């Protein structure tokens, strides 16, 4: 982060910081904590200890973490303090973060919330983890998710259900539900998630935090366990939009180890500020406002957010994304097809769980995979294998890929007349645990607003914009042109500060 940004952020937080000593350390944002660390008013060891105390106090109720690394974290915190003492720290130095459990962490169990990888300890770090460590971040532990990131509720974890900190009877969203819940409940200052069809944005929306899916190719996926390779992307979830920008600054950029990562220059996202939205044109897709099943309270919160964006100076116009209706069908052919191919590697031979009782090879494969994968993952593999089978490829995967191009073209047409498109993130606020367990189609349909950004490869951010009558958070999605995350940060940050709803916290006492 540049000096000017720090100067500005000091000013911005000057008033808040006077009160930060009264605040509990775990409640700090990354931006606030970083300022206090740089000024040596707190140490990373103190901050990390506070975060672990918070986890001990509340994670029994929430269930966000699958693995904790207290010892490693305390060592990293002490190293960060040494670095800060030498005046050599950046905005993430000494900051405790959580990692969704499908990014490889060297020496630390990485399960993808699947029994098939229950005891898998990676011999290397994912590039994003390497970059966070190089920035001096402290890795607290690994966060729960839907198994192999397949799902929208985090109930499809092979190990535990994560609960929404705002109401423990509700889902936190998914598949990065552990990441969103941990950030919302102050169990880490920020987290990484992954998004194949909405898995960062939707849980961020349900848990009242910010989360961005960057452009496909913006962040290296080396060391990310693959779900659907043409859609997967890693991104941050944070208590504020700025915190997401700080994390994205650290992880974005070309990586020779991932051939899909793009050598595109990365602007300093945390520096993007600006006053007002005078130059900005926002597109409102008519297909989204009239979408079937849109909860009126979500519709009202989104409408209010659009009015606020307008009051900040932006021009709002109607745009059309005519192929929206086909996004769910196209995604639920493409994603399971790619998953069925990616998951073929879990065969009990190379690594992971094996049914050792079997002596026949084919029987061993069958039994290992039947026991190792949960029902949602098996459903996807069966769907995907069918769609890819001889004679069906053209009718399913091929056709879905053509629809995907139409969806991408819709956005290109829309972006000819606007800088960003806004929409709801999810059609309803977080619903009750168990509500869609027996109805996978209902769960799939709830992804209607988020899937298109993955199919088109464009960036999308979710920013808190309101609450339902019963106190559940609602997010606004802002999507932009390829590699124009900067526009999303600018709009989201200004909306966030105009609405000032970040001050509201879930009560877990
Ligand atoms: N809910 C979607 C699915 O189940 C998206 C998941 C994701 O983005 N990882 O496939």
Short mmCIF file of C-alpha atoms and ligand atoms in Angstrom, two decimals:
data_model
loop_
_atom_site.label_atom_id
_atom_site.label_comp_id
_atom_site.label_asym_id
_atom_site.label_seq_id
_atom_site.Cartn_x
_atom_site.Cartn_y
_atom_site.Cartn_z
CA UNK A 1 0.00 0.00 0.00
CA UNK A 2 1.41 3.40 -0.83
CA UNK A 3 2.39 6.08 1.63
CA UNK A 4 -0.42 8.32 0.49
CA UNK A 5 -2.95 5.66 1.17
CA UNK A 6 -1.61 5.21 4.65
CA UNK A 7 -1.72 8.94 5.23
CA UNK A 8 -5.31 9.02 4.06
CA UNK A 9 -6.29 5.97 5.98
CA UNK A 10 -4.69 7.40 9.15
CA UNK A 11 -6.87 10.45 8.76
CA UNK A 12 -9.91 8.37 7.99
CA UNK A 13 -9.45 6.23 11.04
CA UNK A 14 -8.09 8.94 13.33
CA UNK A 15 -11.38 9.32 15.12
CA UNK A 16 -12.08 5.60 15.16
CA UNK A 17 -8.64 4.78 16.50
CA UNK A 18 -9.18 6.88 19.58
CA UNK A 19 -11.84 4.40 20.40
CA UNK A 20 -10.05 1.26 19.21
CA UNK A 21 -8.50 0.59 22.61
CA UNK A 22 -12.00 0.29 23.95
CA UNK A 23 -12.73 -2.12 21.07
CA UNK A 24 -11.73 -5.70 21.50
CA UNK A 25 -8.71 -6.61 19.39
CA UNK A 26 -10.50 -9.35 17.48
CA UNK A 27 -13.14 -6.84 16.38
CA UNK A 28 -10.63 -4.69 14.50
CA UNK A 29 -10.66 -4.51 10.72
CA UNK A 30 -7.43 -5.29 8.88
CA UNK A 31 -7.01 -1.60 8.13
CA UNK A 32 -7.42 -0.62 11.79
CA UNK A 33 -5.23 -3.42 13.14
CA UNK A 34 -2.53 -2.70 10.61
CA UNK A 35 -2.40 0.92 11.65
CA UNK A 36 -2.05 -0.01 15.32
CA UNK A 37 0.61 -2.62 14.50
CA UNK A 38 2.63 -0.16 12.44
CA UNK A 39 2.49 2.36 15.27
CA UNK A 40 3.50 -0.44 17.70
CA UNK A 41 0.43 0.25 19.81
CA UNK A 42 -0.42 -3.44 19.66
CA UNK A 43 1.63 -6.52 18.77
CA UNK A 44 0.72 -9.31 16.43
CA UNK A 45 1.22 -11.79 19.27
CA UNK A 46 -1.42 -9.96 21.33
CA UNK A 47 -3.77 -9.72 18.36
CA UNK A 48 -3.34 -13.38 17.41
CA UNK A 49 -3.89 -14.46 21.01
CA UNK A 50 -7.10 -12.40 21.10
CA UNK A 51 -8.29 -14.08 17.92
CA UNK A 52 -7.70 -17.57 19.36
CA UNK A 53 -9.56 -16.58 22.54
CA UNK A 54 -12.45 -15.47 20.38
CA UNK A 55 -12.39 -18.77 18.48
CA UNK A 56 -12.45 -20.67 21.77
CA UNK A 57 -15.38 -18.58 22.97
CA UNK A 58 -17.63 -18.80 19.91
CA UNK A 59 -16.58 -21.44 17.39
CA UNK A 60 -18.30 -24.14 19.43
CA UNK A 61 -21.54 -22.46 18.33
CA UNK A 62 -20.59 -21.44 14.78
CA UNK A 63 -18.41 -24.35 13.61
CA UNK A 64 -16.34 -22.37 11.11
CA UNK A 65 -12.92 -23.97 11.53
CA UNK A 66 -11.93 -27.51 10.55
CA UNK A 67 -8.29 -27.20 11.61
CA UNK A 68 -6.54 -24.67 13.85
CA UNK A 69 -2.81 -24.03 13.87
CA UNK A 70 -2.24 -22.16 17.11
CA UNK A 71 1.42 -23.04 17.37
CA UNK A 72 2.25 -22.09 13.78
CA UNK A 73 0.20 -18.90 14.07
CA UNK A 74 1.94 -17.77 17.26
CA UNK A 75 5.32 -18.35 15.59
CA UNK A 76 4.25 -16.37 12.52
CA UNK A 77 2.94 -13.60 14.81
CA UNK A 78 6.27 -13.38 16.67
CA UNK A 79 8.10 -13.24 13.33
CA UNK A 80 5.73 -10.48 12.17
CA UNK A 81 6.45 -8.50 15.33
CA UNK A 82 10.18 -8.77 14.64
CA UNK A 83 9.59 -7.56 11.10
CA UNK A 84 7.46 -4.65 12.30
CA UNK A 85 10.09 -3.73 14.89
CA UNK A 86 12.58 -3.43 12.02
CA UNK A 87 10.17 -1.11 10.19
CA UNK A 88 9.69 -3.68 7.45
CA UNK A 89 5.97 -4.40 7.53
CA UNK A 90 3.19 -4.09 4.97
CA UNK A 91 -0.55 -3.82 5.50
CA UNK A 92 -0.93 -7.58 6.14
CA UNK A 93 2.08 -8.02 8.41
CA UNK A 94 0.90 -9.55 11.67
CA UNK A 95 -2.75 -9.88 10.56
CA UNK A 96 -4.51 -13.18 11.51
CA UNK A 97 -6.33 -14.69 8.52
CA UNK A 98 -8.24 -17.89 7.81
CA UNK A 99 -8.01 -20.03 4.66
CA UNK A 100 -10.81 -22.05 3.05
CA UNK A 101 -9.83 -25.68 3.37
CA UNK A 102 -9.28 -26.29 -0.33
CA UNK A 103 -6.11 -24.26 -0.65
CA UNK A 104 -2.98 -26.24 0.10
CA UNK A 105 -1.08 -25.31 3.23
CA UNK A 106 2.30 -26.95 3.66
CA UNK A 107 2.32 -29.25 6.68
CA UNK A 108 -1.26 -28.26 7.61
CA UNK A 109 -4.16 -30.60 6.90
CA UNK A 110 -6.19 -29.68 3.80
CA UNK A 111 -9.38 -31.69 3.53
CA UNK A 112 -11.73 -29.90 1.09
CA UNK A 113 -14.23 -30.87 3.81
CA UNK A 114 -14.16 -34.37 2.32
CA UNK A 115 -13.63 -37.70 4.02
CA UNK A 116 -11.58 -38.71 1.01
CA UNK A 117 -8.91 -36.14 1.99
CA UNK A 118 -9.47 -36.33 5.75
CA UNK A 119 -5.80 -36.89 6.51
CA UNK A 120 -4.19 -35.15 3.55
CA UNK A 121 -1.23 -32.97 4.52
CA UNK A 122 0.08 -31.05 1.50
CA UNK A 123 3.83 -30.93 0.90
CA UNK A 124 3.58 -27.38 -0.51
CA UNK A 125 1.70 -24.09 -0.14
CA UNK A 126 -0.77 -22.77 -2.71
CA UNK A 127 0.61 -19.62 -4.36
CA UNK A 128 -1.97 -17.48 -2.54
CA UNK A 129 -0.76 -18.89 0.79
CA UNK A 130 2.88 -18.32 -0.18
CA UNK A 131 2.00 -14.72 -1.02
CA UNK A 132 0.08 -14.12 2.21
CA UNK A 133 2.96 -15.56 4.23
CA UNK A 134 5.46 -13.40 2.31
CA UNK A 135 3.30 -10.38 3.19
CA UNK A 136 3.66 -11.35 6.87
CA UNK A 137 0.10 -12.58 7.45
CA UNK A 138 -0.60 -15.04 10.26
CA UNK A 139 -2.48 -18.18 9.18
CA UNK A 140 -4.90 -19.10 11.96
CA UNK A 141 -6.40 -22.25 10.44
CA UNK A 142 -8.52 -23.89 7.77
CA UNK A 143 -12.17 -23.08 7.24
CA UNK A 144 -15.17 -25.30 6.64
CA UNK A 145 -16.94 -25.43 3.26
CA UNK A 146 -19.26 -27.59 1.21
CA UNK A 147 -17.34 -30.69 0.20
CA UNK A 148 -15.07 -29.82 -2.76
CA UNK A 149 -16.91 -26.46 -2.86
CA UNK A 150 -20.09 -28.06 -4.20
CA UNK A 151 -23.05 -26.41 -2.57
CA UNK A 152 -24.46 -23.12 -1.38
CA UNK A 153 -25.03 -23.80 2.32
CA UNK A 154 -21.92 -25.39 3.95
CA UNK A 155 -24.23 -28.20 5.10
CA UNK A 156 -22.59 -30.43 2.49
CA UNK A 157 -19.33 -30.58 4.43
CA UNK A 158 -18.18 -34.11 5.20
CA UNK A 159 -17.42 -33.06 8.78
CA UNK A 160 -19.70 -30.40 10.28
CA UNK A 161 -22.37 -27.84 9.58
CA UNK A 162 -21.34 -24.19 9.91
CA UNK A 163 -23.99 -21.89 11.35
CA UNK A 164 -24.74 -18.28 10.49
CA UNK A 165 -23.43 -16.02 13.29
CA UNK A 166 -26.46 -13.73 12.83
CA UNK A 167 -28.86 -16.58 13.58
CA UNK A 168 -27.49 -19.98 14.48
CA UNK A 169 -30.49 -21.75 12.96
CA UNK A 170 -29.70 -20.38 9.51
CA UNK A 171 -27.16 -21.40 6.89
CA UNK A 172 -24.11 -19.16 6.46
CA UNK A 173 -24.30 -19.69 2.70
CA UNK A 174 -21.69 -21.59 0.77
CA UNK A 175 -19.52 -22.99 -0.29
CA UNK A 176 -17.12 -20.61 1.54
CA UNK A 177 -19.50 -20.58 4.54
CA UNK A 178 -16.71 -21.15 7.06
CA UNK A 179 -14.77 -18.19 5.67
CA UNK A 180 -17.77 -15.84 5.77
CA UNK A 181 -18.95 -16.97 9.22
CA UNK A 182 -15.44 -16.72 10.72
CA UNK A 183 -15.00 -13.15 9.44
CA UNK A 184 -18.51 -12.13 10.56
CA UNK A 185 -17.94 -13.61 14.02
CA UNK A 186 -14.51 -11.93 14.42
CA UNK A 187 -12.64 -15.26 14.52
CA UNK A 188 -10.12 -13.94 11.99
CA UNK A 189 -9.66 -10.48 10.51
CA UNK A 190 -10.11 -11.69 6.94
CA UNK A 191 -10.22 -14.93 4.95
CA UNK A 192 -9.72 -16.43 1.55
CA UNK A 193 -12.52 -18.23 -0.22
CA UNK A 194 -13.05 -19.63 -3.69
CA UNK A 195 -15.86 -18.91 -6.11
CA UNK A 196 -16.94 -21.21 -8.94
CA UNK A 197 -20.55 -20.08 -9.13
CA UNK A 198 -20.98 -17.68 -6.23
CA UNK A 199 -19.16 -19.28 -3.33
CA UNK A 200 -17.47 -16.08 -2.13
CA UNK A 201 -20.23 -13.58 -2.89
CA UNK A 202 -23.25 -15.52 -1.62
CA UNK A 203 -21.87 -16.45 1.84
CA UNK A 204 -20.46 -12.91 2.17
CA UNK A 205 -23.98 -11.60 1.50
CA UNK A 206 -25.60 -14.01 3.97
CA UNK A 207 -23.10 -13.21 6.73
CA UNK A 208 -22.95 -9.43 6.30
CA UNK A 209 -19.33 -9.19 5.13
CA UNK A 210 -17.70 -8.07 1.88
CA UNK A 211 -16.32 -10.57 -0.63
CA UNK A 212 -14.96 -10.34 -4.16
CA UNK A 213 -14.59 -12.88 -6.93
CA UNK A 214 -11.82 -11.44 -9.06
CA UNK A 215 -11.62 -11.80 -12.84
CA UNK A 216 -10.85 -15.33 -14.04
CA UNK A 217 -7.05 -15.35 -14.32
CA UNK A 218 -6.43 -12.52 -11.85
CA UNK A 219 -5.33 -14.77 -8.97
CA UNK A 220 -3.16 -17.87 -9.24
CA UNK A 221 -4.89 -21.16 -8.57
CA UNK A 222 -1.72 -23.16 -8.12
CA UNK A 223 -2.43 -25.25 -5.03
CA UNK A 224 -6.20 -24.68 -5.16
CA UNK A 225 -7.94 -28.05 -5.29
CA UNK A 226 -9.83 -27.92 -8.59
CA UNK A 227 -13.63 -28.13 -8.77
CA UNK A 228 -14.51 -26.72 -12.23
CA UNK A 229 -11.33 -25.42 -13.80
CA UNK A 230 -12.89 -23.04 -16.32
CA UNK A 231 -14.81 -21.27 -13.53
CA UNK A 232 -12.82 -21.49 -10.25
CA UNK A 233 -11.29 -18.33 -8.84
CA UNK A 234 -9.83 -17.44 -5.42
CA UNK A 235 -10.75 -14.21 -3.65
CA UNK A 236 -10.91 -12.52 -0.25
CA UNK A 237 -13.73 -12.02 2.28
CA UNK A 238 -13.34 -9.13 4.71
CA UNK A 239 -15.15 -7.03 7.28
CA UNK A 240 -14.89 -4.07 4.89
CA UNK A 241 -14.39 -3.46 1.18
CA UNK A 242 -10.96 -1.95 1.90
CA UNK A 243 -9.92 -5.08 3.77
CA UNK A 244 -10.80 -7.13 0.68
CA UNK A 245 -8.72 -4.75 -1.43
CA UNK A 246 -5.74 -5.13 0.91
CA UNK A 247 -5.93 -8.93 0.67
CA UNK A 248 -6.42 -8.91 -3.11
CA UNK A 249 -3.35 -6.66 -3.47
CA UNK A 250 -1.31 -9.37 -1.79
CA UNK A 251 -2.57 -12.36 -3.78
CA UNK A 252 -3.27 -11.00 -7.29
CA UNK A 253 -0.93 -11.15 -10.25
CA UNK A 254 0.61 -13.54 -12.71
CA UNK A 255 2.11 -16.81 -11.48
CA UNK A 256 4.21 -18.95 -13.82
CA UNK A 257 2.92 -22.00 -11.93
CA UNK A 258 -0.65 -21.39 -13.15
CA UNK A 259 -0.97 -21.13 -16.92
CA UNK A 260 -4.45 -19.61 -16.58
CA UNK A 261 -3.18 -16.69 -14.52
CA UNK A 262 -2.86 -13.58 -16.64
CA UNK A 263 0.16 -11.27 -16.84
CA UNK A 264 -2.06 -8.21 -16.56
CA UNK A 265 -0.79 -5.29 -14.39
CA UNK A 266 -2.39 -5.21 -10.93
CA UNK A 267 -3.36 -1.74 -9.69
CA UNK A 268 -2.98 -1.06 -5.97
CA UNK A 269 -6.61 -1.79 -5.13
CA UNK A 270 -6.36 -0.50 -1.56
CA UNK A 271 -5.38 2.91 -2.93
CA UNK A 272 -8.47 3.32 -5.08
CA UNK A 273 -10.68 5.82 -3.41
CA UNK A 274 -12.08 8.89 -5.09
CA UNK A 275 -14.89 11.17 -4.09
CA UNK A 276 -18.32 10.51 -5.40
CA UNK A 277 -19.33 8.45 -8.40
CA UNK A 278 -19.80 11.33 -10.84
CA UNK A 279 -18.16 9.57 -13.78
CA UNK A 280 -19.81 6.22 -13.23
CA UNK A 281 -22.71 4.66 -15.13
CA UNK A 282 -24.47 1.73 -13.49
CA UNK A 283 -26.50 -0.80 -15.45
CA UNK A 284 -29.53 -2.41 -13.86
CA UNK A 285 -30.49 -5.59 -15.73
CA UNK A 286 -34.23 -5.77 -16.24
CA UNK A 287 -34.14 -9.58 -16.10
CA UNK A 288 -32.85 -9.42 -12.52
CA UNK A 289 -35.36 -7.00 -11.05
CA UNK A 290 -38.22 -9.12 -12.33
CA UNK A 291 -36.60 -12.46 -11.43
CA UNK A 292 -38.96 -15.09 -10.12
CA UNK A 293 -38.53 -16.00 -6.47
CA UNK A 294 -36.89 -12.69 -5.55
CA UNK A 295 -37.74 -11.99 -1.91
CA UNK A 296 -39.37 -8.52 -1.69
CA UNK A 297 -37.10 -7.54 1.19
CA UNK A 298 -34.02 -8.34 -0.92
CA UNK A 299 -35.55 -6.40 -3.81
CA UNK A 300 -36.20 -3.41 -1.53
CA UNK A 301 -32.67 -3.43 -0.06
CA UNK A 302 -31.15 -3.57 -3.55
CA UNK A 303 -33.40 -0.76 -4.75
CA UNK A 304 -32.38 1.37 -1.79
CA UNK A 305 -28.70 0.65 -2.51
CA UNK A 306 -29.18 1.72 -6.12
CA UNK A 307 -30.77 4.99 -4.93
CA UNK A 308 -27.79 5.57 -2.65
CA UNK A 309 -25.38 4.94 -5.51
CA UNK A 310 -27.35 7.45 -7.56
CA UNK A 311 -27.18 9.99 -4.74
CA UNK A 312 -23.39 9.63 -4.86
CA UNK A 313 -23.50 10.95 -8.41
CA UNK A 314 -23.69 7.79 -10.54
CA UNK A 315 -26.00 7.60 -13.51
CA UNK A 316 -28.22 4.52 -13.51
CA UNK A 317 -29.58 3.02 -16.72
CA UNK A 318 -31.53 -0.11 -17.57
CA UNK A 319 -29.59 -2.81 -19.40
CA UNK A 320 -30.56 -6.24 -20.65
CA UNK A 321 -28.89 -9.61 -20.08
CA UNK A 322 -31.33 -11.66 -22.17
CA UNK A 323 -29.74 -15.08 -21.62
CA UNK A 324 -29.87 -14.91 -17.82
CA UNK A 325 -32.62 -17.54 -17.77
CA UNK A 326 -30.21 -20.15 -19.12
CA UNK A 327 -27.34 -19.51 -16.68
CA UNK A 328 -28.40 -22.09 -14.10
CA UNK A 329 -28.84 -24.84 -16.69
CA UNK A 330 -25.55 -24.06 -18.44
CA UNK A 331 -23.61 -23.88 -15.17
CA UNK A 332 -25.08 -27.12 -13.82
CA UNK A 333 -23.84 -28.94 -16.93
CA UNK A 334 -20.41 -27.29 -17.15
CA UNK A 335 -19.47 -27.36 -13.46
CA UNK A 336 -20.40 -31.03 -12.79
CA UNK A 337 -18.75 -32.10 -16.08
CA UNK A 338 -15.47 -30.50 -15.13
CA UNK A 339 -15.83 -31.80 -11.58
CA UNK A 340 -16.33 -35.36 -12.76
CA UNK A 341 -13.05 -35.11 -14.63
CA UNK A 342 -11.13 -33.30 -11.86
CA UNK A 343 -12.33 -35.68 -9.17
CA UNK A 344 -11.25 -38.78 -11.09
CA UNK A 345 -7.87 -38.45 -9.36
CA UNK A 346 -9.31 -39.54 -6.00
CA UNK A 347 -9.11 -43.24 -6.59
CA UNK A 348 -7.54 -44.51 -3.38
CA UNK A 349 -4.25 -45.23 -5.16
CA UNK A 350 -2.23 -42.04 -5.19
CA UNK A 351 -3.33 -40.27 -2.03
CA UNK A 352 -6.25 -39.79 0.31
CA UNK A 353 -8.58 -42.38 1.76
CA UNK A 354 -8.50 -45.99 0.48
CA UNK A 355 -10.81 -48.84 1.40
CA UNK A 356 -8.06 -51.23 2.38
CA UNK A 357 -10.47 -54.11 2.89
CA UNK A 358 -10.83 -54.54 -0.88
CA UNK A 359 -8.47 -56.83 -2.76
CA UNK A 360 -9.91 -56.42 -6.25
CA UNK A 361 -8.77 -53.16 -7.97
CA UNK A 362 -12.11 -52.13 -9.48
CA UNK A 363 -13.92 -52.98 -6.28
CA UNK A 364 -11.36 -50.88 -4.37
CA UNK A 365 -11.98 -47.85 -6.63
CA UNK A 366 -15.73 -48.22 -6.28
CA UNK A 367 -15.75 -48.70 -2.56
CA UNK A 368 -13.19 -45.94 -1.86
CA UNK A 369 -15.18 -43.41 -3.87
CA UNK A 370 -18.56 -44.51 -2.48
CA UNK A 371 -17.34 -44.15 1.09
CA UNK A 372 -15.04 -41.16 0.53
CA UNK A 373 -17.43 -38.79 -1.31
CA UNK A 374 -20.62 -37.41 0.22
CA UNK A 375 -24.01 -37.47 -1.55
CA UNK A 376 -23.79 -34.01 -3.20
CA UNK A 377 -20.35 -34.75 -4.68
CA UNK A 378 -21.55 -38.14 -5.94
CA UNK A 379 -24.56 -36.45 -7.54
CA UNK A 380 -22.28 -34.02 -9.37
CA UNK A 381 -19.92 -36.76 -10.54
CA UNK A 382 -22.83 -38.81 -11.89
CA UNK A 383 -24.35 -35.78 -13.63
CA UNK A 384 -21.02 -34.72 -15.10
CA UNK A 385 -19.97 -38.17 -16.23
CA UNK A 386 -23.30 -38.56 -18.00
CA UNK A 387 -23.00 -35.16 -19.70
CA UNK A 388 -19.52 -35.99 -20.96
CA UNK A 389 -20.22 -39.55 -22.06
CA UNK A 390 -19.78 -40.63 -25.68
CA UNK A 391 -22.61 -39.34 -27.84
CA UNK A 392 -23.82 -36.82 -25.26
CA UNK A 393 -20.92 -34.36 -25.20
CA UNK A 394 -22.27 -32.18 -28.04
CA UNK A 395 -25.79 -32.15 -26.67
CA UNK A 396 -24.76 -31.17 -23.12
CA UNK A 397 -21.26 -29.80 -22.50
CA UNK A 398 -20.98 -28.48 -26.07
CA UNK A 399 -24.40 -26.81 -25.97
CA UNK A 400 -23.80 -25.39 -22.48
CA UNK A 401 -20.52 -23.89 -23.71
CA UNK A 402 -22.38 -22.16 -26.54
CA UNK A 403 -24.90 -20.75 -24.06
CA UNK A 404 -21.96 -19.60 -21.97
CA UNK A 405 -20.68 -17.55 -24.92
CA UNK A 406 -24.10 -15.92 -25.28
CA UNK A 407 -24.05 -14.98 -21.59
CA UNK A 408 -20.56 -13.51 -21.97
CA UNK A 409 -21.72 -11.56 -25.02
CA UNK A 410 -24.69 -10.18 -23.04
CA UNK A 411 -22.26 -8.64 -20.56
CA UNK A 412 -20.06 -7.25 -23.31
CA UNK A 413 -23.08 -5.55 -24.86
CA UNK A 414 -24.15 -4.18 -21.46
CA UNK A 415 -20.66 -2.90 -20.69
CA UNK A 416 -20.69 -0.89 -23.91
CA UNK A 417 -23.12 1.46 -22.17
CA UNK A 418 -22.22 1.12 -18.45
CA UNK A 419 -19.22 0.62 -16.16
CA UNK A 420 -20.80 -1.87 -13.79
CA UNK A 421 -23.93 -3.96 -13.46
CA UNK A 422 -25.67 -4.31 -10.10
CA UNK A 423 -27.97 -7.06 -8.90
CA UNK A 424 -29.01 -9.00 -5.82
CA UNK A 425 -26.50 -11.64 -4.70
CA UNK A 426 -29.03 -14.23 -3.60
CA UNK A 427 -32.80 -14.23 -4.11
CA UNK A 428 -33.50 -14.53 -0.37
CA UNK A 429 -31.69 -13.84 2.90
CA UNK A 430 -30.04 -16.88 4.54
CA UNK A 431 -32.64 -19.59 5.02
CA UNK A 432 -32.99 -22.26 7.69
CA UNK A 433 -30.51 -25.11 8.11
CA UNK A 434 -31.93 -28.23 6.47
CA UNK A 435 -34.40 -26.39 4.22
CA UNK A 436 -32.86 -27.44 0.89
CA UNK A 437 -31.11 -30.62 1.99
CA UNK A 438 -33.67 -32.82 0.26
CA UNK A 439 -34.19 -30.45 -2.65
CA UNK A 440 -30.90 -29.92 -4.51
CA UNK A 441 -32.71 -28.21 -7.38
CA UNK A 442 -33.97 -25.45 -5.04
CA UNK A 443 -30.38 -24.95 -3.88
CA UNK A 444 -29.11 -24.79 -7.47
CA UNK A 445 -31.80 -22.26 -8.45
CA UNK A 446 -30.73 -19.94 -5.64
CA UNK A 447 -27.42 -19.41 -7.50
CA UNK A 448 -29.21 -17.57 -10.32
CA UNK A 449 -27.60 -14.15 -9.73
CA UNK A 450 -24.02 -15.25 -9.17
CA UNK A 451 -23.34 -17.95 -11.79
CA UNK A 452 -23.25 -15.59 -14.78
CA UNK A 453 -20.12 -13.75 -13.59
CA UNK A 454 -18.25 -17.08 -13.47
CA UNK A 455 -19.55 -18.15 -16.86
CA UNK A 456 -18.43 -14.78 -18.32
CA UNK A 457 -15.18 -14.71 -16.32
CA UNK A 458 -15.87 -11.18 -15.04
CA UNK A 459 -15.29 -9.88 -11.50
CA UNK A 460 -18.12 -9.52 -8.98
CA UNK A 461 -18.20 -8.10 -5.46
CA UNK A 462 -20.78 -8.54 -2.72
CA UNK A 463 -21.15 -5.64 -0.32
CA UNK A 464 -23.57 -5.49 2.62
CA UNK A 465 -26.50 -3.22 1.79
CA UNK A 466 -29.21 -3.91 4.35
CA UNK A 467 -31.02 -6.30 6.66
CA UNK A 468 -34.24 -8.27 6.48
CA UNK A 469 -36.97 -7.58 9.04
CA UNK A 470 -35.72 -10.51 11.09
CA UNK A 471 -32.18 -9.15 11.19
CA UNK A 472 -30.45 -11.17 8.45
CA UNK A 473 -27.88 -9.38 6.29
CA UNK A 474 -28.50 -8.68 2.59
CA UNK A 475 -25.76 -7.99 0.05
CA UNK A 476 -25.58 -6.11 -3.23
CA UNK A 477 -23.64 -7.57 -6.13
CA UNK A 478 -21.62 -5.30 -8.42
CA UNK A 479 -20.10 -6.85 -11.56
CA UNK A 480 -17.61 -5.20 -13.90
CA UNK A 481 -15.53 -5.64 -17.02
CA UNK A 482 -12.68 -8.14 -17.14
CA UNK A 483 -9.80 -6.94 -14.95
CA UNK A 484 -11.73 -3.88 -13.77
CA UNK A 485 -11.96 -4.84 -10.10
CA UNK A 486 -10.93 -1.24 -9.42
CA UNK A 487 -14.37 0.03 -10.50
CA UNK A 488 -16.07 -2.45 -8.18
CA UNK A 489 -13.93 -1.42 -5.22
CA UNK A 490 -14.63 2.24 -5.90
CA UNK A 491 -18.41 1.82 -6.06
CA UNK A 492 -18.59 -0.69 -3.21
CA UNK A 493 -16.41 1.35 -0.89
CA UNK A 494 -18.45 4.48 -1.39
CA UNK A 495 -21.72 2.63 -0.98
CA UNK A 496 -20.41 1.02 2.18
CA UNK A 497 -19.43 4.31 3.72
CA UNK A 498 -22.70 6.00 2.67
CA UNK A 499 -24.77 3.20 4.21
CA UNK A 500 -22.50 2.75 7.26
CA UNK A 501 -24.01 -0.58 8.21
CA UNK A 502 -20.71 -2.30 9.06
CA UNK A 503 -21.04 -1.16 12.62
CA UNK A 504 -23.83 -3.66 13.24
CA UNK A 505 -22.48 -6.97 14.58
CA UNK A 506 -23.98 -10.39 15.22
CA UNK A 507 -24.55 -11.15 18.88
CA UNK A 508 -23.01 -14.45 19.92
CA UNK A 509 -23.03 -13.97 23.69
N1 LIG B 1 -23.37 -23.13 -5.37
C1 LIG B 1 -22.64 -23.41 -6.56
C2 LIG B 1 -22.42 -24.91 -6.69
O1 LIG B 1 -22.92 -25.59 -5.88
C3 LIG B 1 -21.34 -22.67 -6.57
C4 LIG B 1 -20.28 -23.25 -5.72
C5 LIG B 1 -19.00 -22.51 -5.77
O2 LIG B 1 -18.94 -21.37 -6.21
N2 LIG B 1 -17.95 -23.20 -5.38
O3 LIG B 1 -21.79 -25.40 -7.57
#
